[in-house]
mmCIF file of C-alpha atoms in Angstrom:
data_model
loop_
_atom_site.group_PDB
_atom_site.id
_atom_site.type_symbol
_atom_site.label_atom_id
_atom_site.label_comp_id
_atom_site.label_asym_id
_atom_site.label_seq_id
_atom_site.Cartn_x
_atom_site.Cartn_y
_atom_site.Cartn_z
ATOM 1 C CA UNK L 1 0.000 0.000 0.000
ATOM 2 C CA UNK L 2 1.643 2.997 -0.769
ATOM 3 C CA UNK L 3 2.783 5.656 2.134
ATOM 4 C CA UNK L 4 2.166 8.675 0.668
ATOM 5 C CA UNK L 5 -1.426 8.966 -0.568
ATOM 6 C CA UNK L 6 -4.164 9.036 1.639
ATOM 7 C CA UNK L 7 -6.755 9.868 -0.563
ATOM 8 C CA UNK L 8 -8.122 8.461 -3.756
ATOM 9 C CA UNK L 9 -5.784 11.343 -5.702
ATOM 10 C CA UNK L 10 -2.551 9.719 -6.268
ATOM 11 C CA UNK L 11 0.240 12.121 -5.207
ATOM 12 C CA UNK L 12 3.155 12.651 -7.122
ATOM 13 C CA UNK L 13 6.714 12.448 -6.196
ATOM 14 C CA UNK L 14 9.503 14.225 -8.183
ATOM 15 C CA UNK L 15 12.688 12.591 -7.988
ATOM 16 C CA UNK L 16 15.957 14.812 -9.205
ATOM 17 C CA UNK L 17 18.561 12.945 -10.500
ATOM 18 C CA UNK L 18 16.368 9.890 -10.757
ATOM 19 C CA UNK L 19 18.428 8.234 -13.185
ATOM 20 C CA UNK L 20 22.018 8.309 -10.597
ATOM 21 C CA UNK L 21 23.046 5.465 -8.083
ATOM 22 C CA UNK L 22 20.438 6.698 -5.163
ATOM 23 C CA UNK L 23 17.754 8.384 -7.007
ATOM 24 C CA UNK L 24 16.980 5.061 -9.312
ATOM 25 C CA UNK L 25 16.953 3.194 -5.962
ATOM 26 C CA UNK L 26 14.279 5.374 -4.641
ATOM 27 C CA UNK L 27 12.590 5.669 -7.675
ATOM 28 C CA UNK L 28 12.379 1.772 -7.978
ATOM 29 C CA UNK L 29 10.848 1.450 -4.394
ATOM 30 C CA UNK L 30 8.323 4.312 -5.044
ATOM 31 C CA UNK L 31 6.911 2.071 -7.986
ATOM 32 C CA UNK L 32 6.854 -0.166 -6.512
ATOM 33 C CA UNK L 33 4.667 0.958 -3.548
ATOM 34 C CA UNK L 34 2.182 2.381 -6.545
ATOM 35 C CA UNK L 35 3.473 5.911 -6.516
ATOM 36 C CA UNK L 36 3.421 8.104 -9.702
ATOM 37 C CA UNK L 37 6.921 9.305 -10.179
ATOM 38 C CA UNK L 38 8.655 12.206 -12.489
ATOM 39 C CA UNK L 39 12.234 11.602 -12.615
ATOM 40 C CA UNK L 40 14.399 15.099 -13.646
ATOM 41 C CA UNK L 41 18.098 14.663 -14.602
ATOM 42 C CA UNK L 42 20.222 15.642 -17.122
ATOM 43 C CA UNK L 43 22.086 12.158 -17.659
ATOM 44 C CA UNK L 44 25.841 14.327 -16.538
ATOM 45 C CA UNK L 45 26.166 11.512 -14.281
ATOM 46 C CA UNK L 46 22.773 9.341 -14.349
ATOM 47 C CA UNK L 47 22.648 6.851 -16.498
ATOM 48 C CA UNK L 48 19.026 6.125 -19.135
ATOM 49 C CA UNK L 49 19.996 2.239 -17.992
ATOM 50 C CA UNK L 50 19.037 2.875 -14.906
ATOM 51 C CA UNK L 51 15.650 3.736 -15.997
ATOM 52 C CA UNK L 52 14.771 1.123 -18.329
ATOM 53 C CA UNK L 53 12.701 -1.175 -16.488
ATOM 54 C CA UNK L 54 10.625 1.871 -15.594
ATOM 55 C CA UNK L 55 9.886 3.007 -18.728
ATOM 56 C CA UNK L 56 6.767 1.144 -19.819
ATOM 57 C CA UNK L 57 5.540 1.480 -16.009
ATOM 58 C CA UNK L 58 2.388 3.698 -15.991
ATOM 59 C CA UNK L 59 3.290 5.494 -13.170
ATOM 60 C CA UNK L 60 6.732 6.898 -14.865
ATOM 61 C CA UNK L 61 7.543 9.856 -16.352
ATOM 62 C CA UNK L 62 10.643 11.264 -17.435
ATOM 63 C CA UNK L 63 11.825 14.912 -17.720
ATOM 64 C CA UNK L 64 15.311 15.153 -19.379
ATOM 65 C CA UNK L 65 17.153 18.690 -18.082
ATOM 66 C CA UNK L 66 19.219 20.703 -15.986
ATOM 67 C CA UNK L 67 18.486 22.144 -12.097
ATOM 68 C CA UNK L 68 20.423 25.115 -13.758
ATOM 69 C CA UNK L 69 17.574 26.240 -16.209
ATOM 70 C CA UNK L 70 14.249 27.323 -14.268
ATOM 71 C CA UNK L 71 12.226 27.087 -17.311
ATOM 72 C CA UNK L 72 12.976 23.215 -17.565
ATOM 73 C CA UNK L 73 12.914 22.376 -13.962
ATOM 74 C CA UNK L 74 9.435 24.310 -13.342
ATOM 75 C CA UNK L 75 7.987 21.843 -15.935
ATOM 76 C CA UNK L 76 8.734 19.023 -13.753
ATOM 77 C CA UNK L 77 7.589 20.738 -10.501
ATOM 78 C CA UNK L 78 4.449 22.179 -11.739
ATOM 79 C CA UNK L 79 2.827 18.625 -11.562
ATOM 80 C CA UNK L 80 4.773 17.390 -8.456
ATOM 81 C CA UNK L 81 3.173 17.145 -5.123
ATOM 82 C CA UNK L 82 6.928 15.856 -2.955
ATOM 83 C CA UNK L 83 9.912 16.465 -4.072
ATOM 84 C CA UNK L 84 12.762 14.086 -3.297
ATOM 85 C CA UNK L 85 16.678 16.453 -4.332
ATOM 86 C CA UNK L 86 18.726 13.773 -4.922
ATOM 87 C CA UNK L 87 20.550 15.702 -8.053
ATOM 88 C CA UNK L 88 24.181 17.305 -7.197
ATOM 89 C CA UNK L 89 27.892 16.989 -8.552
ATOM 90 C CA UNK L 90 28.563 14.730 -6.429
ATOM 91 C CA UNK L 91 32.345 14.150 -5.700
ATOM 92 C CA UNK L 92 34.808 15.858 -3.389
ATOM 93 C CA UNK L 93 37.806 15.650 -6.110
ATOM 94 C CA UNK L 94 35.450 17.000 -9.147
ATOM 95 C CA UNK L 95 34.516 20.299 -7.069
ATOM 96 C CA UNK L 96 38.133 21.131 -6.188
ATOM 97 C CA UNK L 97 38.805 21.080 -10.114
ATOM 98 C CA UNK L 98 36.079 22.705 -10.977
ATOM 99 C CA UNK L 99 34.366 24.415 -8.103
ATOM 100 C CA UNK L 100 32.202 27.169 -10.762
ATOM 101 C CA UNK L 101 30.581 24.181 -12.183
ATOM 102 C CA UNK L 102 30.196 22.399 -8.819
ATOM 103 C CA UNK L 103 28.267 25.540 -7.349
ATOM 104 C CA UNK L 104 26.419 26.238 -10.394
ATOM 105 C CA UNK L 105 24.435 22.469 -10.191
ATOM 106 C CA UNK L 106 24.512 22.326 -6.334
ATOM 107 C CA UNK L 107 23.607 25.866 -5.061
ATOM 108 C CA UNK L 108 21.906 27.543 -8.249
ATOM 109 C CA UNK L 109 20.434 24.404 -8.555
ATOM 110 C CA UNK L 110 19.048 23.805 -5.403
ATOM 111 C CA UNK L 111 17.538 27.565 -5.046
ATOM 112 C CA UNK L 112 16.169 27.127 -8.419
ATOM 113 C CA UNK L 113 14.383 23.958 -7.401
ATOM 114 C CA UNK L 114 13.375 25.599 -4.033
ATOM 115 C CA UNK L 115 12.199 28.548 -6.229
ATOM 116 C CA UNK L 116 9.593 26.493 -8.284
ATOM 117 C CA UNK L 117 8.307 24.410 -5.230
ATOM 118 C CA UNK L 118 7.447 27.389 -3.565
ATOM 119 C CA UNK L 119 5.486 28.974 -6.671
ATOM 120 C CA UNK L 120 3.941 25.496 -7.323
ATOM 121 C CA UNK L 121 3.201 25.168 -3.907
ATOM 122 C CA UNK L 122 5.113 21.956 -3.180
ATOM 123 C CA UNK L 123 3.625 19.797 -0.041
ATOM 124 C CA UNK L 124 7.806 18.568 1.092
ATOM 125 C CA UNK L 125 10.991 18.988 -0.362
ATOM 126 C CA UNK L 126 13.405 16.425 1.012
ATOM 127 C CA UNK L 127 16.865 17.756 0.928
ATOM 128 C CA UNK L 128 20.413 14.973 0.149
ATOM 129 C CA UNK L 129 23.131 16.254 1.764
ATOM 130 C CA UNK L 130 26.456 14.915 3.016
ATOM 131 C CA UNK L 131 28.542 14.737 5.738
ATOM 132 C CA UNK L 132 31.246 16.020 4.244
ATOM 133 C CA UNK L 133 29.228 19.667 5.558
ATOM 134 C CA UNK L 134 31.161 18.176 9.146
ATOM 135 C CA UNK L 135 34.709 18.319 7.957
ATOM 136 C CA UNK L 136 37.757 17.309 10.135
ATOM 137 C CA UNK L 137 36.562 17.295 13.296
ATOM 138 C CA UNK L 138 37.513 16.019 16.906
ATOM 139 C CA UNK L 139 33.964 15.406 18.217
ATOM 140 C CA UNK L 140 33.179 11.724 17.236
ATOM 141 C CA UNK L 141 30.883 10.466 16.148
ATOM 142 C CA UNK L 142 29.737 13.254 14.290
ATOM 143 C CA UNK L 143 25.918 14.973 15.354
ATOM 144 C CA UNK L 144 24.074 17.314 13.773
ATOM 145 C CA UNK L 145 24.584 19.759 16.428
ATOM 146 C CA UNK L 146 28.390 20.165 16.285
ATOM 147 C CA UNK L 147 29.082 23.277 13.918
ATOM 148 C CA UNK L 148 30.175 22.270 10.498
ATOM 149 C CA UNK L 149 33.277 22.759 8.490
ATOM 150 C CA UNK L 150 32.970 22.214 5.066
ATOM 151 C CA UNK L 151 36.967 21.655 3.789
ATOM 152 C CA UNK L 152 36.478 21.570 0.097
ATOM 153 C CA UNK L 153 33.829 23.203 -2.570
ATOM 154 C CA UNK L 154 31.687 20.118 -2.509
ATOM 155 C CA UNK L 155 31.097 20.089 1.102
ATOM 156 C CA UNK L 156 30.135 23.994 1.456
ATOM 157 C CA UNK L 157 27.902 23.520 -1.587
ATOM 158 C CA UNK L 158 25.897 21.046 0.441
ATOM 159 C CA UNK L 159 25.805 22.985 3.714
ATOM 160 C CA UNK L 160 25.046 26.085 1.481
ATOM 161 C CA UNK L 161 21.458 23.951 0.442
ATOM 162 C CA UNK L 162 20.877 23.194 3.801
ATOM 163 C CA UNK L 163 20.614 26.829 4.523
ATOM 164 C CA UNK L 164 18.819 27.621 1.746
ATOM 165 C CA UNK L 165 15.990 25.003 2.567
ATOM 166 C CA UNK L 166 16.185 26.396 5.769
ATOM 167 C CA UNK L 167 15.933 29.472 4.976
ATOM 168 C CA UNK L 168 12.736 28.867 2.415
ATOM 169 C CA UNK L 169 10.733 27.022 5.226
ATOM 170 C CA UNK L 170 11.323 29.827 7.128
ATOM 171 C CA UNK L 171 10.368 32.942 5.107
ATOM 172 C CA UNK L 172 8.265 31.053 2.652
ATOM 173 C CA UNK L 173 6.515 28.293 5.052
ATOM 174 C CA UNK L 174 7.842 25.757 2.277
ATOM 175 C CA UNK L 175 7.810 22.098 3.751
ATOM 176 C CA UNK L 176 12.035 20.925 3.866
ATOM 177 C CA UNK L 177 13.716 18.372 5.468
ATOM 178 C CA UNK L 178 17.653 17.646 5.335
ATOM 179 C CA UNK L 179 19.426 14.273 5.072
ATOM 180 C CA UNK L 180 23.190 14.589 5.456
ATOM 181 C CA UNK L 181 24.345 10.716 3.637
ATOM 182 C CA UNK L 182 27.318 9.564 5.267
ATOM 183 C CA UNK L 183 28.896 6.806 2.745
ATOM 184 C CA UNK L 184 26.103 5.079 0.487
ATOM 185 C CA UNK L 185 27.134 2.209 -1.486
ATOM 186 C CA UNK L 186 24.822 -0.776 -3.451
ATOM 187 C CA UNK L 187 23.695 -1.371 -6.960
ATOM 188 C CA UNK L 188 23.688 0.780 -9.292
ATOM 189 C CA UNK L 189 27.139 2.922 -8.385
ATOM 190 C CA UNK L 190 29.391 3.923 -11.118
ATOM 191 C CA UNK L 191 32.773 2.046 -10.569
ATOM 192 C CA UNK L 192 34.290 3.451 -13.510
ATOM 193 C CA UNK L 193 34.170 7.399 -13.311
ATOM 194 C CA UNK L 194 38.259 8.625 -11.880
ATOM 195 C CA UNK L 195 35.393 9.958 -9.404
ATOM 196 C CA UNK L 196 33.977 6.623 -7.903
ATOM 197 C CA UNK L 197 33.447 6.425 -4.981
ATOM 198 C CA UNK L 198 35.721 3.776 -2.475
ATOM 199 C CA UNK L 199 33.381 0.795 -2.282
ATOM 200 C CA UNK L 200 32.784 0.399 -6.459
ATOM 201 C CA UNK L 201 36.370 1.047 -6.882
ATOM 202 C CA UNK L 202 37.490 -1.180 -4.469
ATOM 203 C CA UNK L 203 34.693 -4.273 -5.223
ATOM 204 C CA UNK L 204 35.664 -3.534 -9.258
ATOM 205 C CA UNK L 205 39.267 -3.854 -8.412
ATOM 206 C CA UNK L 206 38.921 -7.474 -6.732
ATOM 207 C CA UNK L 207 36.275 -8.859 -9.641
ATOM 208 C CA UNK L 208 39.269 -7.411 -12.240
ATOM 209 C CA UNK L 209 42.491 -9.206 -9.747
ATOM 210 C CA UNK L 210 43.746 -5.543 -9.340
ATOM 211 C CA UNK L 211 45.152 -4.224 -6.324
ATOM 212 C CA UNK L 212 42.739 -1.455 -5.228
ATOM 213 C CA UNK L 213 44.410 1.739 -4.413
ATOM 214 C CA UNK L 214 44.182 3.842 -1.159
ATOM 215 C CA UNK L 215 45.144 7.199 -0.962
ATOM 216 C CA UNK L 216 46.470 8.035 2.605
ATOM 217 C CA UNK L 217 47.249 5.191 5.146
ATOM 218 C CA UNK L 218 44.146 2.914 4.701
ATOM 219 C CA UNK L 219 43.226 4.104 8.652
ATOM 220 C CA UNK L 220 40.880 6.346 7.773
ATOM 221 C CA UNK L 221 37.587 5.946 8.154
ATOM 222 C CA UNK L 222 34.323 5.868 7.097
ATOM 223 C CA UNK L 223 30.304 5.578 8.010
ATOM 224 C CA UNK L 224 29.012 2.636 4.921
ATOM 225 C CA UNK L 225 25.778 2.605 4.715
ATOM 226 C CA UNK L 226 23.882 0.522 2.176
ATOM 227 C CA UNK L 227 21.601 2.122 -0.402
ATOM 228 C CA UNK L 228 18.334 0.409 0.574
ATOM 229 C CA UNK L 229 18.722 1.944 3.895
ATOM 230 C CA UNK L 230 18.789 5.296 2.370
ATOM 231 C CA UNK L 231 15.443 4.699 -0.041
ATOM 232 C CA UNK L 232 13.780 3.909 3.487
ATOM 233 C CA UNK L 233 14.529 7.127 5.268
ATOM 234 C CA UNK L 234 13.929 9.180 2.431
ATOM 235 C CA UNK L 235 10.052 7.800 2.425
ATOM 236 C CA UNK L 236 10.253 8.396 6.373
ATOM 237 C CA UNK L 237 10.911 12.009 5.668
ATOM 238 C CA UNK L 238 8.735 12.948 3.502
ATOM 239 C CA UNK L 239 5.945 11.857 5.939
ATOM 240 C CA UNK L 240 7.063 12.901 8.929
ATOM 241 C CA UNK L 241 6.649 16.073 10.850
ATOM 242 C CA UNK L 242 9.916 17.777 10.206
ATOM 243 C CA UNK L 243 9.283 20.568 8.041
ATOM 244 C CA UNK L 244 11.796 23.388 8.696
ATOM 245 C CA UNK L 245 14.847 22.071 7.380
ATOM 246 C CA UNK L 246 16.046 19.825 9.957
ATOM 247 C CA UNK L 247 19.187 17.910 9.408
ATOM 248 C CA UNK L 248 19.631 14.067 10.035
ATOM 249 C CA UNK L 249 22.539 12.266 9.535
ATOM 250 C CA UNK L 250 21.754 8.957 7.671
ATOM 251 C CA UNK L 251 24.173 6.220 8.207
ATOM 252 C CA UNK L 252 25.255 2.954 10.145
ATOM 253 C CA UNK L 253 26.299 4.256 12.934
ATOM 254 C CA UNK L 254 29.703 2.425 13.071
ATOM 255 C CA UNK L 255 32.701 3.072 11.427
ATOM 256 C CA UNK L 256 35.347 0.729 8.937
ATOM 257 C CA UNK L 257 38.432 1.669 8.182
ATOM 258 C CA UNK L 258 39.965 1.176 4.724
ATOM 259 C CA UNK L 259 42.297 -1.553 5.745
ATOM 260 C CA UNK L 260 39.356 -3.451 7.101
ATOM 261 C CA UNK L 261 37.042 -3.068 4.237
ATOM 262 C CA UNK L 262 40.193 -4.790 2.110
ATOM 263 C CA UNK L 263 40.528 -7.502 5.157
ATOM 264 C CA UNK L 264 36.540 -8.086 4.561
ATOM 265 C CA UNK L 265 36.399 -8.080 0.727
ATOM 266 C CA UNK L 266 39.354 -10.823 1.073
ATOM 267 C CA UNK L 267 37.261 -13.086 3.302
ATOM 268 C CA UNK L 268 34.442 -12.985 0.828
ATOM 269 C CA UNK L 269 36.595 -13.543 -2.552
ATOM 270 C CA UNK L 270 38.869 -15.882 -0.301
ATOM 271 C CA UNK L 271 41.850 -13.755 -1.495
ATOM 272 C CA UNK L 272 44.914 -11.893 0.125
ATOM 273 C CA UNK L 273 44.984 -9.169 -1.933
ATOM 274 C CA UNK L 274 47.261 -6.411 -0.384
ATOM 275 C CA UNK L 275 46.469 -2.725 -1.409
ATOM 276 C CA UNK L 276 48.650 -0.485 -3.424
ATOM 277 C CA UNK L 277 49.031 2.710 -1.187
ATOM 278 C CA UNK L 278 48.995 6.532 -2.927
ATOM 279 C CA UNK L 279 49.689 10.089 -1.297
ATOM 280 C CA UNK L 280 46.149 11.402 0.321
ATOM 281 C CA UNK L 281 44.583 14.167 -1.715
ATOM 282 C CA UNK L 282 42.962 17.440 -0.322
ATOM 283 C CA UNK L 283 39.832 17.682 0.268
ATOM 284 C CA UNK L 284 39.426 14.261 1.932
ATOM 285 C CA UNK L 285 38.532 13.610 5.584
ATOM 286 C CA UNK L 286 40.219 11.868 8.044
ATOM 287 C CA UNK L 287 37.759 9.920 9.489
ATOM 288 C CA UNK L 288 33.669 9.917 9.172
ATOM 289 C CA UNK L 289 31.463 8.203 11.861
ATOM 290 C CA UNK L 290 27.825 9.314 12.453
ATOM 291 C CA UNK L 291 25.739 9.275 15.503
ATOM 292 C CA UNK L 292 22.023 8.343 14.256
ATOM 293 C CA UNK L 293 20.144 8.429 17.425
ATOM 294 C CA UNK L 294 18.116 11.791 16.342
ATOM 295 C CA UNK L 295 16.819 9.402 13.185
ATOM 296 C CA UNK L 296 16.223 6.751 14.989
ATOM 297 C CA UNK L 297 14.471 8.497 17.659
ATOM 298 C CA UNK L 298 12.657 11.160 15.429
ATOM 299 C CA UNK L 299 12.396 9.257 11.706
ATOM 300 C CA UNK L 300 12.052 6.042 13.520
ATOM 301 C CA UNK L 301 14.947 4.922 11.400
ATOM 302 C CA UNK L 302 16.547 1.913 11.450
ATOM 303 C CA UNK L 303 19.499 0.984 9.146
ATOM 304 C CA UNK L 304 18.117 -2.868 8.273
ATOM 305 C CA UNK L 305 20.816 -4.334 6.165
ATOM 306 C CA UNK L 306 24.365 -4.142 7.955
ATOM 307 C CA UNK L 307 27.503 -3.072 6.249
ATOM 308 C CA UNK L 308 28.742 -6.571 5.358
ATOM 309 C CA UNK L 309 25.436 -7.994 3.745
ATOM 310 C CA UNK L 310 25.184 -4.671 1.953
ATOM 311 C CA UNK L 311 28.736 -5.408 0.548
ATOM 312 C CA UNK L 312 27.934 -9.272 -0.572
ATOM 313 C CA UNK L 313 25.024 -7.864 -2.298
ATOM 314 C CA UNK L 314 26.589 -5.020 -4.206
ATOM 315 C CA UNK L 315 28.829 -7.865 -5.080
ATOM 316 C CA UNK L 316 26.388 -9.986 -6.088
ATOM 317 C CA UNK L 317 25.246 -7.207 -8.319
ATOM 318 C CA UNK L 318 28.323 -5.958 -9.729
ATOM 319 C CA UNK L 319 29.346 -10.056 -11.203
ATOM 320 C CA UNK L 320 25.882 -9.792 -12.912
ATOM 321 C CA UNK L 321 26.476 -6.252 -14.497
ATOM 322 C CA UNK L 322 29.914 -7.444 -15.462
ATOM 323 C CA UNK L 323 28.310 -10.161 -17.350
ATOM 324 C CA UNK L 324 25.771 -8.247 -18.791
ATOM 325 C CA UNK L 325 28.456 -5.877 -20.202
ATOM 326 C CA UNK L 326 30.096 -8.841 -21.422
ATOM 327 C CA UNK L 327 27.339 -10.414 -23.654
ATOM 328 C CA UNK L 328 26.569 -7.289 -24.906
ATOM 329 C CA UNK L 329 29.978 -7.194 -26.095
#
């Protein structure tokens, strides 16, 4: 039975950047439920595959364009009801080359969106952001009510749309809520961008018999949280009573080091694979750990799937796309 709609109307929920790694997640689950969804993206990083077994769905609909042009994304929001912001550059590394660009889809992006819910009169707008907005801090694990730090473009782009949600459901009376995503991983994620993120990288590395590569010591850590854990709280959010931009932090609650992660891929391929070690690049933090008690408390959030199923099933995932590749080929 679907968790939005209440009445005989079927709402609709806008997903930007529908067609990435999280936004096709959520965007499966909605359809699944019986929702009617508009997916928004401008395939920079999405991919169309992701959206193929949605497209003779009913209940789909797909708007190809940019955050950065109001004209295009106020044809989208003018027959939304919820609004799920998934779309952003997303990497650390890409902002710090190219911060303009970064800050043009993140922040112009973001108050364009917020700009068109609030003259379409949008019921919720629920917010992705990161933890990078917590920097290199002392104070672990990381709350929402320790005063970020944002160390690189990326990071004060996302704080930057917190604010500005804020700041909308405050003048405005617009409906926002704010999840800061510690480190998703699961089907789906690009392990082939130079931008990839470490668990793709890594998993693609040991399906390939490559030694993945850490930058910095391999001590680091970081929060892993699986992507179906992420769909879930972004349907808690959009229900719930938060409206005024609150910020959540959205992980496991535990942190893995790097060196770990490559001790626990080796028990599942039955390997000792040893990692080839790099200089750390800027921009990167030290170590990432999240304390979810205000989502469990408030969302009623519970991360279901630990980090180590969530890893055997992204690598379950990633032989079969692999193969697929293959016969294609």
């Amino acid at each position: 039975m679907p968790l939005i709609n209440k009445s005989k109307k079927r709402k609709i929920i806008l997903v930007t950047g529908g067609a990435g790694f999280i936004g096709s997640n959520i965007v499966e689950k909605l359809l699944q439920l019986g929702e009617k969804v508009i997916v928004f993206d401008n395939l920079s990083t999405g991919k169309k595959e992701n959206l193929r077994i949605f497209l003779k769905n009913p209940n789909f609909s797909l708007f190809l364009g940019d955050l950065r042009n109001q004209k295009e994304i106020e044809k989208a929001v003018k027959k939304s009801d919820y609004i799920l912001h998934q779309a952003a550059s997303p990497s650390v590394r890409r902002s710090i080359l190219d911060p303009k660009s970064t800050f043009e889809t993140n922040v112009l992006g973001t108050l364009n969106l917020l700009v068109a819910a609030k003259k379409y009169k949008v019921k919720k707008l629920v917010y992705a952001s990161s933890c990078s907005v917590y920097g290199p801090t002392k104070i672990l694990p990381n709350k929402e009510d320790i005063s970020p730090n944002p160390i690189s473009p990326y990071a004060l782009s996302k704080f930057t749309g917190e604010k500005l949600c804020q700041t909308f459901s405050k003048i405005y009376g617009l409906s926002t809520i704010c999840l800061r995503y510690f480190n998703v991983f699961g089907p789906r994620q690009n392990p082939y961008s130079e931008y990839a993120a470490v668990i793709p990288k890594f998993v693609s590395a040991f399906l390939r018999n490559k030694k993945p590569i850490i930058y910095g010591s391999g001590q680091q850590t970081r929060d892993f949280i699986y992507v179906e854990n992420v769909v879930d709280v972004n349907l808690k959010a959009l229900y719930s009573k938060f409206n005024k931009g609150e910020t959540f932090n959205i992980a496991c609650g535990k942190q893995t080091s790097l060196l770990e992660v490559i001790c626990i891929l080796n028990n599942i391929f039955t390997r000792k694979v040893k990692p080839h070690f790099k200089k750390e690049r800027p921009g990167d933090i030290e170590y990432s750990y999240a304390n979810i008690l205000k989502a469990k408390d408030e969302l009623g959030y519970v991360p279901k799937v630990s980090f180590e199923n969530g890893l055997k099933m992204t690598i379950e995932w990633f032989i079969q796309y692999e193969q697929k590749t293959k016969d294609k080929n």
